[in-house]
Short mmCIF file of C-alpha atoms in Angstrom, two decimals:
data_model
loop_
_atom_site.label_atom_id
_atom_site.label_comp_id
_atom_site.label_asym_id
_atom_site.label_seq_id
_atom_site.Cartn_x
_atom_site.Cartn_y
_atom_site.Cartn_z
CA MET A 1 43.22 42.63 23.19
CA GLN A 2 44.26 45.88 24.80
CA ASP A 3 42.51 49.15 25.58
CA SER A 4 45.50 51.47 25.33
CA ASP A 5 43.41 54.57 25.99
CA VAL A 6 42.56 53.57 29.56
CA ASP A 7 44.07 55.73 32.30
CA PRO A 8 44.03 53.45 35.36
CA VAL A 9 44.50 56.32 37.82
CA ALA A 10 41.56 58.33 36.48
CA HIS A 11 39.38 55.27 36.00
CA ASN A 12 40.02 53.83 39.44
CA ARG A 13 39.54 57.20 41.12
CA VAL A 14 35.99 57.30 39.77
CA ALA A 15 35.45 53.64 40.63
CA TRP A 16 36.51 54.01 44.24
CA ASP A 17 34.53 57.19 44.73
CA LYS A 18 31.51 55.17 43.65
CA TYR A 19 32.42 52.31 45.99
CA VAL A 20 32.42 54.81 48.85
CA GLN A 21 28.90 55.92 47.93
CA GLU A 22 27.79 52.27 47.79
CA GLY A 23 29.18 51.48 51.25
CA ASN A 24 32.05 49.19 50.28
CA GLU A 25 33.43 47.31 53.30
CA TRP A 26 36.85 48.97 52.82
CA SER A 27 35.17 52.39 52.80
CA THR A 28 33.30 52.05 56.08
CA PRO A 29 34.89 54.25 58.77
CA VAL A 30 35.80 52.95 62.20
CA SER A 31 33.53 53.88 65.08
CA SER A 32 34.18 56.48 67.75
CA GLU A 33 34.33 53.63 70.23
CA GLU A 34 37.20 52.00 68.30
CA VAL A 35 39.04 55.32 68.20
CA GLU A 36 38.59 55.80 71.93
CA ARG A 37 39.91 52.31 72.65
CA ALA A 38 42.94 53.03 70.45
CA ARG A 39 43.70 56.06 72.60
CA THR A 40 44.03 53.71 75.57
CA GLY A 41 46.33 51.29 73.74
CA ASP A 42 43.64 48.78 72.74
CA TRP A 43 43.85 48.74 68.96
CA SER A 44 44.50 46.71 65.85
CA VAL A 45 44.75 47.36 62.12
CA VAL A 46 44.28 45.09 59.12
CA LEU A 47 46.87 44.60 56.39
CA VAL A 48 45.48 41.50 54.63
CA GLY A 49 42.13 39.74 54.93
CA HIS A 50 40.35 40.39 58.22
CA GLU A 51 43.15 39.36 60.56
CA PRO A 52 44.87 42.04 62.68
CA VAL A 53 48.50 42.76 61.91
CA ASP A 54 51.00 41.19 64.28
CA ARG A 55 51.71 44.07 66.66
CA SER A 56 55.39 43.16 66.68
CA TRP A 57 55.53 44.32 63.05
CA LEU A 58 54.90 47.90 64.19
CA PRO A 59 56.85 50.07 66.63
CA ALA A 60 56.06 49.17 70.23
CA ASP A 61 55.18 52.83 70.85
CA LEU A 62 53.67 54.86 68.00
CA THR A 63 53.81 58.12 69.91
CA GLY A 64 55.42 60.72 67.67
CA LYS A 65 56.06 58.28 64.82
CA ASP A 66 55.38 59.52 61.29
CA VAL A 67 53.22 56.99 59.45
CA LEU A 68 52.24 57.02 55.80
CA CYS A 69 49.05 55.05 55.13
CA LEU A 70 49.68 54.39 51.44
CA ALA A 71 46.63 53.80 49.23
CA SER A 72 44.89 53.25 52.55
CA GLY A 73 41.94 55.62 52.63
CA GLY A 74 38.51 54.67 53.87
CA GLY A 75 38.59 55.91 57.46
CA GLN A 76 39.95 52.68 58.89
CA GLN A 77 43.67 52.21 59.52
CA GLY A 78 44.70 55.88 59.51
CA PRO A 79 42.43 57.10 62.32
CA ILE A 80 43.30 54.11 64.53
CA LEU A 81 47.04 54.68 64.14
CA ALA A 82 46.55 58.39 64.80
CA ALA A 83 44.55 57.68 67.94
CA ALA A 84 47.33 55.33 69.04
CA GLY A 85 49.75 58.28 68.98
CA ALA A 86 51.21 58.43 65.46
CA ARG A 87 51.33 61.42 63.14
CA VAL A 88 49.48 59.98 60.16
CA THR A 89 49.35 60.93 56.51
CA VAL A 90 46.71 59.06 54.52
CA PHE A 91 47.59 59.02 50.81
CA ASP A 92 44.98 57.71 48.39
CA ASN A 93 43.81 58.05 44.79
CA SER A 94 40.15 58.52 45.75
CA PRO A 95 38.78 61.78 47.19
CA GLY A 96 35.86 59.76 48.51
CA GLN A 97 38.14 57.41 50.41
CA LEU A 98 40.08 60.33 51.86
CA GLY A 99 36.80 61.95 52.82
CA GLN A 100 36.11 59.02 55.15
CA ASP A 101 39.38 59.69 57.00
CA GLN A 102 38.56 63.38 57.19
CA LEU A 103 35.14 62.51 58.58
CA VAL A 104 36.61 60.42 61.40
CA ALA A 105 39.31 62.99 62.14
CA ALA A 106 36.73 65.76 62.52
CA ARG A 107 34.29 63.58 64.46
CA ASP A 108 36.83 62.27 66.95
CA GLY A 109 39.25 65.16 67.34
CA LEU A 110 42.15 63.76 65.32
CA GLU A 111 42.71 66.75 63.01
CA LEU A 112 46.13 67.51 64.50
CA ARG A 113 47.33 63.94 64.05
CA LEU A 114 45.87 63.00 60.66
CA ARG A 115 46.11 64.67 57.28
CA THR A 116 45.09 63.44 53.83
CA VAL A 117 46.83 63.76 50.46
CA LEU A 118 45.40 62.83 47.06
CA GLY A 119 47.59 61.03 44.53
CA ASP A 120 48.88 57.99 42.67
CA MET A 121 50.75 55.51 44.88
CA ARG A 122 53.54 55.33 42.28
CA ASP A 123 54.40 59.02 42.75
CA LEU A 124 55.09 60.24 46.28
CA GLY A 125 56.68 63.48 45.09
CA ALA A 126 54.53 65.36 47.61
CA PHE A 127 56.90 64.08 50.31
CA GLY A 128 60.59 64.62 50.85
CA ASP A 129 63.22 61.96 51.31
CA ALA A 130 63.29 60.20 54.71
CA THR A 131 59.97 61.66 55.88
CA PHE A 132 58.30 58.64 57.50
CA ASP A 133 59.08 55.97 60.09
CA VAL A 134 56.44 53.54 58.81
CA VAL A 135 54.68 52.98 55.49
CA PHE A 136 51.46 51.00 55.94
CA HIS A 137 50.33 49.70 52.54
CA PRO A 138 47.34 47.33 52.67
CA VAL A 139 46.09 45.34 49.67
CA SER A 140 45.80 48.00 46.97
CA ASN A 141 48.63 47.74 44.46
CA LEU A 142 46.42 45.49 42.32
CA PHE A 143 44.96 48.78 41.06
CA VAL A 144 48.15 49.92 39.30
CA PRO A 145 49.84 48.23 36.33
CA ASP A 146 53.44 48.55 37.55
CA LEU A 147 54.99 48.02 40.96
CA ALA A 148 58.63 49.07 40.78
CA PRO A 149 57.81 52.79 41.25
CA VAL A 150 55.73 51.99 44.33
CA TRP A 151 58.61 50.20 46.06
CA ARG A 152 61.20 52.79 45.02
CA GLU A 153 59.06 55.60 46.39
CA CYS A 154 58.39 53.74 49.63
CA PHE A 155 62.12 53.26 50.09
CA ARG A 156 62.84 56.92 49.37
CA VAL A 157 60.31 58.41 51.79
CA LEU A 158 61.22 56.09 54.67
CA ARG A 159 63.87 57.07 57.18
CA PRO A 160 66.82 54.71 57.68
CA GLY A 161 65.57 51.91 59.91
CA GLY A 162 62.00 52.60 58.82
CA THR A 163 59.48 49.86 58.15
CA LEU A 164 57.29 49.00 55.17
CA LEU A 165 54.25 46.83 55.86
CA ALA A 166 52.70 45.69 52.58
CA GLY A 167 49.72 43.50 51.78
CA PHE A 168 49.00 42.09 48.32
CA LEU A 169 47.03 39.49 46.43
CA ASN A 170 48.28 36.03 45.57
CA PRO A 171 48.48 36.30 41.76
CA ASP A 172 47.06 32.80 41.39
CA VAL A 173 43.58 34.06 42.28
CA TYR A 174 43.44 35.63 38.81
CA LEU A 175 43.63 32.24 37.10
CA PHE A 176 39.94 31.55 37.67
CA ASP A 177 36.82 32.54 35.80
CA HIS A 178 35.28 35.40 37.74
CA GLU A 179 31.63 34.60 37.09
CA ALA A 180 31.91 30.86 37.74
CA LEU A 181 33.70 31.54 41.03
CA ASP A 182 31.34 34.22 42.31
CA GLU A 183 28.04 32.81 41.06
CA ARG A 184 28.53 29.05 41.33
CA GLY A 185 31.60 28.56 43.50
CA GLU A 186 33.38 26.73 40.68
CA LEU A 187 37.15 26.96 40.18
CA ILE A 188 37.61 27.05 36.42
CA VAL A 189 41.02 28.10 35.13
CA VAL A 190 40.61 30.43 32.15
CA HIS A 191 43.30 33.12 32.43
CA LYS A 192 47.02 33.13 31.86
CA LEU A 193 49.24 35.16 34.14
CA PRO A 194 50.08 37.97 34.33
CA TYR A 195 46.48 39.10 34.11
CA SER A 196 44.87 42.51 33.78
CA ASP A 197 41.31 43.59 33.12
CA VAL A 198 42.63 45.92 30.42
CA THR A 199 44.51 43.32 28.40
CA GLN A 200 42.02 40.50 28.94
CA TYR A 201 38.82 42.31 28.02
CA SER A 202 37.60 45.15 25.85
CA ALA A 203 35.78 48.03 27.53
CA GLU A 204 32.46 46.53 26.44
CA GLU A 205 33.37 43.11 27.83
CA ARG A 206 34.50 44.63 31.13
CA ALA A 207 31.23 46.52 31.45
CA THR A 208 29.27 43.32 30.88
CA LYS A 209 31.33 41.18 33.26
CA PHE A 210 32.12 43.58 36.09
CA GLY A 211 30.10 46.74 35.49
CA ALA A 212 31.17 49.82 33.56
CA ASP A 213 32.47 51.59 36.65
CA ALA A 214 34.31 48.68 38.26
CA ALA A 215 37.91 49.32 39.26
CA LEU A 216 40.60 47.97 36.94
CA GLU A 217 42.76 45.23 38.45
CA TYR A 218 46.21 43.90 37.57
CA SER A 219 47.90 40.73 38.79
CA HIS A 220 51.54 41.04 39.85
CA THR A 221 54.08 38.29 40.13
CA LEU A 222 55.73 37.44 43.43
CA THR A 223 58.95 38.55 41.78
CA GLY A 224 57.38 41.96 41.30
CA GLN A 225 55.95 42.03 44.80
CA ILE A 226 58.71 40.55 46.95
CA GLY A 227 61.61 40.78 44.53
CA GLY A 228 60.63 44.36 43.80
CA GLN A 229 60.97 45.30 47.45
CA LEU A 230 64.40 43.67 47.60
CA ALA A 231 65.47 45.41 44.39
CA ALA A 232 64.44 48.75 45.87
CA GLY A 233 66.84 48.13 48.77
CA PHE A 234 64.59 46.70 51.47
CA LEU A 235 65.47 43.84 53.79
CA LEU A 236 62.59 41.41 54.26
CA THR A 237 62.00 40.68 57.95
CA GLY A 238 58.50 39.18 58.05
CA PHE A 239 56.03 37.23 55.93
CA ALA A 240 52.42 36.14 56.49
CA GLU A 241 49.48 34.84 54.49
CA ALA A 242 45.72 34.83 54.93
CA PRO A 243 42.68 33.27 53.28
CA HIS A 244 39.83 35.19 51.72
CA GLN A 245 37.00 35.47 54.20
CA SER A 246 34.30 34.20 51.80
CA ASP A 247 35.72 33.26 48.39
CA ALA A 248 35.01 29.71 47.17
CA SER A 249 38.70 29.18 46.44
CA ALA A 250 39.67 29.89 50.07
CA PRO A 251 40.03 26.20 51.02
CA TYR A 252 42.54 25.70 48.22
CA LEU A 253 44.94 28.63 48.36
CA SER A 254 45.88 31.70 50.35
CA HIS A 255 44.47 34.83 48.78
CA TYR A 256 46.66 37.34 50.56
CA PHE A 257 50.31 37.76 51.40
CA ALA A 258 51.88 40.32 53.71
CA THR A 259 55.48 41.38 54.13
CA ARG A 260 57.39 43.39 56.66
CA ALA A 261 60.49 45.03 55.22
CA VAL A 262 63.05 47.43 56.67
CA LYS A 263 65.10 50.16 55.09
CA PRO A 264 68.68 49.59 56.29
CA GLY A 265 69.96 52.31 58.52
#
């Protein structure tokens, strides 16, 4: 079944604005204390799971670096990188998520180092070619149905020698029945891959299973995730994985993958 009338950008914008109002963990801004520590060089940011990114994946000195936090609103990574010295642009589909970054910037005096831009991660037309030194893209591309435009745009807006840090879901997590996993901790395979909420369920079924306003999710193959970066022109220089912090399937498979890729220069 397929709900061809669904606009994932519009739907997920509303969903994430609601998540912000509900206090989603990825919409909770960092504290002023964390920002202050970042100013002194004591900082970390999360790309997948709850583990800090290997600092060697980022420039040793962020001072003056132009960083695009792609689909990375919520007042978390952007303000920390700005406090560490970078010039940060937070790009996100949700005004509510961007509002959290604006809140931290105003609260902690980061207005000159952090700006926000609203949009779809597949279209970075707001930025010129070779604009950024780093693209920081935490787990978020599960909210769009196609990946190739994301990687092409990342490649375009990066300067030669620039770095893409991307986090994404292991597609195998979509094999399992959602309710059995969440409610009873049972791993029951019910879905074929690739999976999407739109093709798997009708709007009525989605509302019953996940809630009418839940964000739409799409699984992506590793060919689309890693192969897509290579096809866009990137060179892969780092790979990591992480478990889910609480999911019942965590003992059996890694939920998250992360890549570090470089635009040749």
